[in-house]
mmCIF file of C-alpha atoms in Angstrom:
data_model
loop_
_atom_site.group_PDB
_atom_site.id
_atom_site.type_symbol
_atom_site.label_atom_id
_atom_site.label_comp_id
_atom_site.label_asym_id
_atom_site.label_seq_id
_atom_site.Cartn_x
_atom_site.Cartn_y
_atom_site.Cartn_z
ATOM 1 C CA MET A 1 15.878 111.717 -308.185
ATOM 2 C CA ILE A 2 15.399 111.034 -311.665
ATOM 3 C CA LYS A 3 16.491 107.776 -312.517
ATOM 4 C CA HIS A 4 15.459 107.097 -316.023
ATOM 5 C CA LEU A 5 15.176 109.819 -318.564
ATOM 6 C CA THR A 6 14.689 108.976 -322.347
ATOM 7 C CA GLY A 7 14.794 112.427 -324.014
ATOM 8 C CA ASP A 8 12.448 114.546 -321.893
ATOM 9 C CA TYR A 9 10.373 111.383 -320.806
ATOM 10 C CA GLU A 10 10.752 110.070 -317.330
ATOM 11 C CA THR A 11 10.107 106.482 -316.421
ATOM 12 C CA VAL A 12 9.173 106.294 -312.890
ATOM 13 C CA GLU A 13 10.716 103.209 -311.228
ATOM 14 C CA TYR A 14 8.611 101.851 -308.459
ATOM 15 C CA GLU A 15 9.578 99.760 -305.538
ATOM 16 C CA GLU A 16 7.941 96.013 -305.790
ATOM 17 C CA LYS A 17 4.235 96.067 -305.141
ATOM 18 C CA ARG A 18 4.203 99.700 -304.877
ATOM 19 C CA CYS A 19 2.438 102.379 -307.013
ATOM 20 C CA ILE A 20 3.574 105.540 -305.097
ATOM 21 C CA MET A 21 7.086 106.890 -305.057
ATOM 22 C CA LEU A 22 7.904 109.349 -302.215
ATOM 23 C CA TYR A 23 11.152 111.386 -302.178
ATOM 24 C CA HIS A 24 12.123 113.105 -298.954
ATOM 25 C CA ASN A 25 14.283 115.566 -301.027
ATOM 26 C CA THR A 26 17.007 117.597 -299.695
ATOM 27 C CA GLN A 27 19.506 117.744 -302.728
ATOM 28 C CA TYR A 28 20.627 120.802 -304.307
ATOM 29 C CA GLU A 29 20.107 119.697 -307.634
ATOM 30 C CA GLU A 30 18.309 120.618 -310.805
ATOM 31 C CA TYR A 31 16.077 118.402 -312.744
ATOM 32 C CA PRO A 32 15.805 119.259 -316.538
ATOM 33 C CA VAL A 33 12.658 119.704 -318.272
ATOM 34 C CA HIS A 34 10.788 116.443 -318.404
ATOM 35 C CA TRP A 35 7.386 114.801 -318.262
ATOM 36 C CA HIS A 36 5.824 111.544 -317.207
ATOM 37 C CA GLN A 37 2.541 109.663 -316.760
ATOM 38 C CA GLU A 38 2.313 110.173 -313.109
ATOM 39 C CA ILE A 39 0.415 112.753 -310.951
ATOM 40 C CA GLU A 40 3.442 114.606 -309.024
ATOM 41 C CA ILE A 41 2.810 116.588 -305.814
ATOM 42 C CA ILE A 42 5.341 118.719 -304.101
ATOM 43 C CA MET A 43 5.486 120.291 -300.563
ATOM 44 C CA PRO A 44 8.427 122.071 -299.182
ATOM 45 C CA LEU A 45 9.003 121.432 -295.557
ATOM 46 C CA ARG A 46 11.939 123.850 -295.311
ATOM 47 C CA LYS A 47 12.561 126.890 -297.554
ATOM 48 C CA CYS A 48 10.861 127.704 -300.766
ATOM 49 C CA TYR A 49 11.043 125.433 -303.941
ATOM 50 C CA ARG A 50 11.087 126.721 -307.589
ATOM 51 C CA LEU A 51 9.938 125.225 -310.829
ATOM 52 C CA GLU A 52 8.660 126.143 -314.111
ATOM 53 C CA ILE A 53 5.899 124.939 -316.453
ATOM 54 C CA ALA A 54 5.087 126.337 -320.037
ATOM 55 C CA ASP A 55 7.369 129.351 -319.363
ATOM 56 C CA ARG A 56 5.674 130.226 -316.005
ATOM 57 C CA GLU A 57 7.613 130.102 -312.775
ATOM 58 C CA TYR A 58 6.017 128.996 -309.679
ATOM 59 C CA VAL A 59 7.420 129.705 -306.237
ATOM 60 C CA ILE A 60 6.094 127.159 -303.542
ATOM 61 C CA ARG A 61 6.373 128.185 -300.196
ATOM 62 C CA GLU A 62 6.821 126.244 -296.853
ATOM 63 C CA ASN A 63 3.787 123.689 -296.250
ATOM 64 C CA GLU A 64 2.104 124.701 -299.549
ATOM 65 C CA VAL A 65 1.257 122.046 -302.071
ATOM 66 C CA PHE A 66 1.589 121.918 -305.632
ATOM 67 C CA ILE A 67 0.170 119.537 -307.909
ATOM 68 C CA ILE A 68 1.592 118.673 -311.466
ATOM 69 C CA PRO A 69 -1.076 116.962 -313.918
ATOM 70 C CA PRO A 70 0.129 113.918 -315.812
ATOM 71 C CA GLY A 71 1.939 114.508 -319.206
ATOM 72 C CA GLU A 72 2.898 118.261 -318.013
ATOM 73 C CA LEU A 73 6.465 119.471 -319.041
ATOM 74 C CA HIS A 74 8.243 120.872 -316.044
ATOM 75 C CA HIS A 75 11.510 122.062 -314.817
ATOM 76 C CA LEU A 76 12.833 121.797 -311.240
ATOM 77 C CA PHE A 77 15.384 124.256 -310.245
ATOM 78 C CA ALA A 78 18.193 123.622 -307.815
ATOM 79 C CA CYS A 79 17.003 124.953 -304.327
ATOM 80 C CA GLU A 80 18.426 124.520 -300.708
ATOM 81 C CA GLY A 81 15.897 123.071 -298.235
ATOM 82 C CA GLU A 82 13.895 120.176 -297.817
ATOM 83 C CA ARG A 83 10.750 118.952 -299.537
ATOM 84 C CA LEU A 84 8.532 116.085 -300.150
ATOM 85 C CA ILE A 85 8.118 115.181 -303.843
ATOM 86 C CA LEU A 86 5.483 112.495 -304.568
ATOM 87 C CA GLN A 87 4.649 110.571 -307.690
ATOM 88 C CA CYS A 88 1.554 108.451 -308.018
ATOM 89 C CA ASP A 89 0.751 105.963 -310.897
ATOM 90 C CA ASN A 90 -2.645 107.460 -311.688
ATOM 91 C CA ALA A 91 -3.606 104.336 -314.033
ATOM 92 C CA MET A 92 -6.649 103.721 -311.903
ATOM 93 C CA LEU A 93 -7.797 107.220 -311.786
ATOM 94 C CA GLY A 94 -7.272 107.871 -315.386
ATOM 95 C CA GLU A 95 -9.048 104.438 -316.625
ATOM 96 C CA GLN A 96 -12.162 104.490 -314.251
ATOM 97 C CA PRO A 97 -15.105 106.694 -315.287
ATOM 98 C CA MET A 98 -16.065 107.308 -311.726
ATOM 99 C CA PHE A 99 -12.821 109.219 -311.273
ATOM 100 C CA ASP A 100 -13.356 111.711 -314.372
ATOM 101 C CA SER A 101 -14.533 114.423 -312.419
ATOM 102 C CA ILE A 102 -11.609 114.235 -310.252
ATOM 103 C CA MET A 103 -9.276 114.216 -313.191
ATOM 104 C CA ARG A 104 -11.081 117.221 -314.957
ATOM 105 C CA GLY A 105 -9.793 119.124 -311.842
ATOM 106 C CA LEU A 106 -6.253 118.427 -312.950
ATOM 107 C CA LYS A 107 -6.250 120.110 -316.395
ATOM 108 C CA ALA A 108 -3.806 122.626 -315.349
ATOM 109 C CA PRO A 109 -1.163 122.815 -312.497
ATOM 110 C CA VAL A 110 -2.668 123.717 -309.027
ATOM 111 C CA LEU A 111 -0.786 125.543 -306.049
ATOM 112 C CA ILE A 112 -2.795 125.000 -302.895
ATOM 113 C CA ASP A 113 -1.839 128.264 -300.972
ATOM 114 C CA ASP A 114 -3.814 130.404 -298.743
ATOM 115 C CA SER A 115 -5.920 131.717 -301.760
ATOM 116 C CA TYR A 116 -7.660 128.204 -301.688
ATOM 117 C CA GLY A 117 -8.584 128.741 -298.044
ATOM 118 C CA SER A 118 -6.984 127.823 -294.667
ATOM 119 C CA GLU A 119 -9.122 124.497 -294.572
ATOM 120 C CA LEU A 120 -7.995 123.075 -297.825
ATOM 121 C CA GLN A 121 -4.493 124.199 -297.532
ATOM 122 C CA ALA A 122 -4.428 122.758 -293.973
ATOM 123 C CA ALA A 123 -5.864 119.226 -295.279
ATOM 124 C CA ALA A 124 -3.328 119.312 -298.120
ATOM 125 C CA LYS A 125 -0.554 119.668 -295.540
ATOM 126 C CA LYS A 126 -1.946 117.066 -293.267
ATOM 127 C CA THR A 127 -2.302 114.658 -296.041
ATOM 128 C CA MET A 128 1.269 115.065 -297.316
ATOM 129 C CA LEU A 129 2.747 114.677 -293.814
ATOM 130 C CA GLU A 130 0.248 111.387 -293.155
ATOM 131 C CA ILE A 131 1.580 109.879 -296.439
ATOM 132 C CA PHE A 132 5.313 110.708 -295.394
ATOM 133 C CA SER A 133 4.709 108.868 -292.292
ATOM 134 C CA LEU A 134 2.914 105.899 -293.891
ATOM 135 C CA TYR A 135 5.221 105.548 -296.670
ATOM 136 C CA PHE A 136 8.312 104.515 -294.521
ATOM 137 C CA SER A 137 6.283 102.665 -291.973
ATOM 138 C CA GLY A 138 6.408 99.334 -293.681
ATOM 139 C CA ALA A 139 2.797 98.747 -292.465
ATOM 140 C CA GLU A 140 0.881 95.971 -294.619
ATOM 141 C CA LEU A 141 -2.010 98.590 -295.490
ATOM 142 C CA ALA A 142 0.178 101.478 -295.972
ATOM 143 C CA GLU A 143 -0.009 101.619 -299.798
ATOM 144 C CA VAL A 144 -3.765 101.410 -299.849
ATOM 145 C CA LYS A 145 -3.999 104.117 -296.878
ATOM 146 C CA ILE A 146 -1.749 106.534 -299.068
ATOM 147 C CA TYR A 147 -3.965 105.821 -302.199
ATOM 148 C CA SER A 148 -7.057 106.556 -300.070
ATOM 149 C CA LEU A 149 -5.450 109.829 -298.746
ATOM 150 C CA LEU A 150 -4.524 111.109 -302.146
ATOM 151 C CA VAL A 151 -7.989 110.386 -303.657
ATOM 152 C CA GLN A 152 -9.691 112.223 -300.637
ATOM 153 C CA LEU A 153 -7.282 115.436 -301.216
ATOM 154 C CA LEU A 154 -8.333 115.339 -304.835
ATOM 155 C CA ILE A 155 -11.972 115.161 -304.006
ATOM 156 C CA ALA A 156 -11.436 118.057 -301.560
ATOM 157 C CA LEU A 157 -9.780 120.017 -304.443
ATOM 158 C CA ARG A 158 -12.321 119.410 -306.789
ATOM 159 C CA THR A 159 -15.327 120.286 -304.357
ATOM 160 C CA TYR A 160 -13.483 123.688 -304.045
ATOM 161 C CA GLN A 161 -13.170 124.104 -307.714
ATOM 162 C CA LEU A 162 -16.775 123.224 -308.162
ATOM 163 C CA THR A 163 -18.045 125.787 -305.666
ATOM 164 C CA ALA A 164 -15.669 128.337 -307.016
ATOM 165 C CA ARG A 165 -17.259 127.657 -310.488
ATOM 166 C CA GLN A 166 -20.703 128.371 -308.944
ATOM 167 C CA ALA A 167 -19.516 131.868 -307.995
ATOM 168 C CA GLN A 168 -17.717 132.220 -311.380
ATOM 169 C CA LEU A 169 -20.989 131.307 -313.423
ATOM 170 C CA ASP A 170 -22.776 133.972 -311.182
ATOM 171 C CA CYS A 171 -25.798 131.903 -310.590
ATOM 172 C CA GLY A 172 -27.613 130.091 -307.896
ATOM 173 C CA SER A 173 -27.007 126.570 -306.401
ATOM 174 C CA ASP A 174 -30.175 125.454 -308.307
ATOM 175 C CA LYS A 175 -28.742 126.521 -311.657
ATOM 176 C CA VAL A 176 -25.376 124.997 -310.900
ATOM 177 C CA GLU A 177 -27.060 121.829 -310.164
ATOM 178 C CA GLU A 178 -29.007 121.930 -313.673
ATOM 179 C CA TYR A 179 -25.515 122.389 -315.296
ATOM 180 C CA ASN A 180 -24.108 119.568 -313.251
ATOM 181 C CA GLU A 181 -26.893 117.189 -314.490
ATOM 182 C CA LYS A 182 -26.988 118.346 -318.201
ATOM 183 C CA PHE A 183 -23.104 118.282 -318.517
ATOM 184 C CA ASP A 184 -22.975 114.874 -316.785
ATOM 185 C CA LEU A 185 -25.139 113.644 -319.772
ATOM 186 C CA VAL A 186 -22.849 115.394 -322.227
ATOM 187 C CA LEU A 187 -19.555 114.121 -320.835
ATOM 188 C CA LYS A 188 -20.986 110.612 -320.585
ATOM 189 C CA TYR A 189 -21.969 110.870 -324.252
ATOM 190 C CA ILE A 190 -18.564 112.137 -325.257
ATOM 191 C CA ASP A 191 -17.022 109.087 -323.295
ATOM 192 C CA ASN A 192 -19.327 106.600 -325.380
ATOM 193 C CA ASN A 193 -18.878 108.215 -328.607
ATOM 194 C CA TYR A 194 -15.529 109.986 -328.784
ATOM 195 C CA MET A 195 -14.535 107.455 -331.551
ATOM 196 C CA ASN A 196 -17.309 108.810 -333.803
ATOM 197 C CA ASN A 197 -18.043 112.159 -335.304
ATOM 198 C CA ILE A 198 -19.439 114.249 -332.571
ATOM 199 C CA SER A 199 -21.288 117.536 -333.719
ATOM 200 C CA LEU A 200 -21.855 120.684 -331.661
ATOM 201 C CA ASP A 201 -25.617 120.412 -332.753
ATOM 202 C CA THR A 202 -25.905 117.030 -331.118
ATOM 203 C CA LEU A 203 -24.080 118.008 -327.747
ATOM 204 C CA ALA A 204 -26.190 121.179 -327.524
ATOM 205 C CA GLY A 205 -29.310 119.138 -328.061
ATOM 206 C CA ILE A 206 -28.429 116.662 -325.346
ATOM 207 C CA ALA A 207 -27.890 119.631 -322.980
ATOM 208 C CA GLY A 208 -31.119 121.326 -324.213
ATOM 209 C CA TYR A 209 -29.267 124.628 -325.056
ATOM 210 C CA SER A 210 -28.696 126.426 -328.373
ATOM 211 C CA LYS A 211 -25.243 125.707 -329.755
ATOM 212 C CA TYR A 212 -24.048 129.317 -329.256
ATOM 213 C CA HIS A 213 -25.130 129.184 -325.407
ATOM 214 C CA PHE A 214 -23.838 125.695 -324.995
ATOM 215 C CA SER A 215 -20.359 126.530 -326.159
ATOM 216 C CA ARG A 216 -20.204 129.434 -324.058
ATOM 217 C CA ILE A 217 -21.342 127.603 -320.857
ATOM 218 C CA PHE A 218 -19.237 124.344 -321.606
ATOM 219 C CA LYS A 219 -15.961 126.361 -321.790
ATOM 220 C CA GLN A 220 -17.058 128.142 -318.414
ATOM 221 C CA TYR A 221 -17.795 124.928 -316.768
ATOM 222 C CA ASN A 222 -15.057 122.758 -318.058
ATOM 223 C CA THR A 223 -12.265 125.442 -318.355
ATOM 224 C CA ILE A 224 -11.580 124.268 -321.976
ATOM 225 C CA SER A 225 -13.595 124.322 -325.228
ATOM 226 C CA CYS A 226 -15.913 121.458 -326.361
ATOM 227 C CA LEU A 227 -13.413 120.593 -329.053
ATOM 228 C CA GLN A 228 -10.396 120.564 -326.691
ATOM 229 C CA TYR A 229 -12.426 118.291 -324.165
ATOM 230 C CA ILE A 230 -13.117 115.780 -326.987
ATOM 231 C CA ASN A 231 -9.569 115.855 -328.306
ATOM 232 C CA GLU A 232 -8.324 115.301 -325.061
ATOM 233 C CA ARG A 233 -10.615 112.224 -324.580
ATOM 234 C CA ARG A 234 -9.493 110.721 -327.830
ATOM 235 C CA ILE A 235 -5.904 111.214 -326.811
ATOM 236 C CA ARG A 236 -6.417 109.487 -323.381
ATOM 237 C CA ALA A 237 -7.965 106.525 -325.407
ATOM 238 C CA ALA A 238 -5.078 106.618 -327.826
ATOM 239 C CA GLU A 239 -2.597 106.319 -325.081
ATOM 240 C CA MET A 240 -3.927 102.876 -324.186
ATOM 241 C CA LEU A 241 -4.069 101.661 -327.764
ATOM 242 C CA LEU A 242 -0.400 102.914 -328.423
ATOM 243 C CA GLN A 243 0.859 100.265 -325.817
ATOM 244 C CA ASP A 244 -0.107 97.581 -328.336
ATOM 245 C CA PRO A 245 3.249 96.912 -330.331
ATOM 246 C CA GLU A 246 1.151 95.425 -333.202
ATOM 247 C CA LEU A 247 -1.106 98.240 -333.719
ATOM 248 C CA PRO A 248 -0.076 101.079 -336.261
ATOM 249 C CA VAL A 249 -0.222 104.645 -335.284
ATOM 250 C CA THR A 250 -2.517 105.313 -338.168
ATOM 251 C CA GLU A 251 -5.183 102.714 -337.136
ATOM 252 C CA VAL A 252 -4.869 104.277 -333.614
ATOM 253 C CA ALA A 253 -5.824 107.585 -335.050
ATOM 254 C CA MET A 254 -8.875 106.406 -336.896
ATOM 255 C CA ARG A 255 -9.920 104.257 -334.012
ATOM 256 C CA VAL A 256 -10.114 106.986 -331.494
ATOM 257 C CA GLY A 257 -11.871 109.498 -333.889
ATOM 258 C CA PHE A 258 -9.370 111.436 -335.701
ATOM 259 C CA LYS A 259 -9.900 111.760 -339.524
ATOM 260 C CA SER A 260 -6.400 112.499 -340.423
ATOM 261 C CA LEU A 261 -2.980 111.470 -339.136
ATOM 262 C CA THR A 262 -1.750 114.954 -339.391
ATOM 263 C CA THR A 263 -4.578 116.183 -337.078
ATOM 264 C CA PHE A 264 -3.776 113.350 -334.624
ATOM 265 C CA ASN A 265 -0.146 113.924 -334.479
ATOM 266 C CA ARG A 266 -0.711 117.599 -333.913
ATOM 267 C CA SER A 267 -3.303 117.143 -331.268
ATOM 268 C CA PHE A 268 -1.200 114.346 -329.339
ATOM 269 C CA LYS A 269 1.960 116.570 -329.420
ATOM 270 C CA GLU A 270 -0.053 119.517 -327.792
ATOM 271 C CA ILE A 271 -1.525 117.318 -324.988
ATOM 272 C CA LYS A 272 1.456 114.804 -324.435
ATOM 273 C CA HIS A 273 4.334 116.832 -325.477
ATOM 274 C CA CYS A 274 5.694 114.179 -327.900
ATOM 275 C CA THR A 275 4.543 112.395 -331.039
ATOM 276 C CA PRO A 276 2.288 109.148 -331.012
ATOM 277 C CA THR A 277 5.271 107.457 -332.580
ATOM 278 C CA ASP A 278 7.794 108.519 -329.854
ATOM 279 C CA TYR A 279 5.136 107.605 -327.243
ATOM 280 C CA LYS A 280 4.725 104.133 -328.707
ATOM 281 C CA LYS A 281 8.606 103.696 -328.560
ATOM 282 C CA LEU A 282 8.545 104.653 -324.838
ATOM 283 C CA CYS A 283 5.932 102.313 -323.975
ATOM 284 C CA GLN A 284 7.990 99.521 -325.634
ATOM 285 C CA LYS A 285 10.938 100.244 -323.455
ATOM 286 C CA ARG A 286 9.012 100.007 -320.256
#
């Protein structure tokens, strides 16, 4: 299934005029630790499937749907059975601000099983089977319909997560709406100013909270700390700049807001699992 592997980086080879790759996988074959820019979605059709991410092993049962975020190192074990494995070029999702909320729902791997409720699990299964049918149909609008189905699935997942967040924050819908409005302003500010020095006091002021209350609620709301979020936003911007072969890594680091190359290298490797230099080389080989 993996056609191009450089170190632990997989380059997904799409068919002409396609941005979706779907494998109807029945091979008893192990796929070593690797990562890629694409969102990957797996659904076993017959028998369980096993994989490992960050030293945690997952077992996916028949008709459960597992979503691997972009840039996540993962290891797929050799398993008997049959499964659908989909990889999607998520450039449009990652680059368009209107999809930021969806992408925030993919900060960690997601196993859509019965713990997510029968409605979402059934919708995820139905989506994958519809994509399976469309992918091999040869229909003119198949690719567009597939991408639309994927967006709908990710919206349904994010909606579920936001509802669960309300329960986690232990507050009423009015309070959650307040958090939504305030953090929308905060996240837009970060999007527009990640390349500059952003202080906790500034962000707390935008939200109208003390910095201590802001820090606590931000982590509950976004599942990561404020600093982690800012660094992830900077690394996302750096990915685009590193594709320019004429732009030195040091300049990229400065442009996206890092004050030292050491901090940039460390943060980039933590998030992307490779150094900026290695990433730049990979981009040039595509």
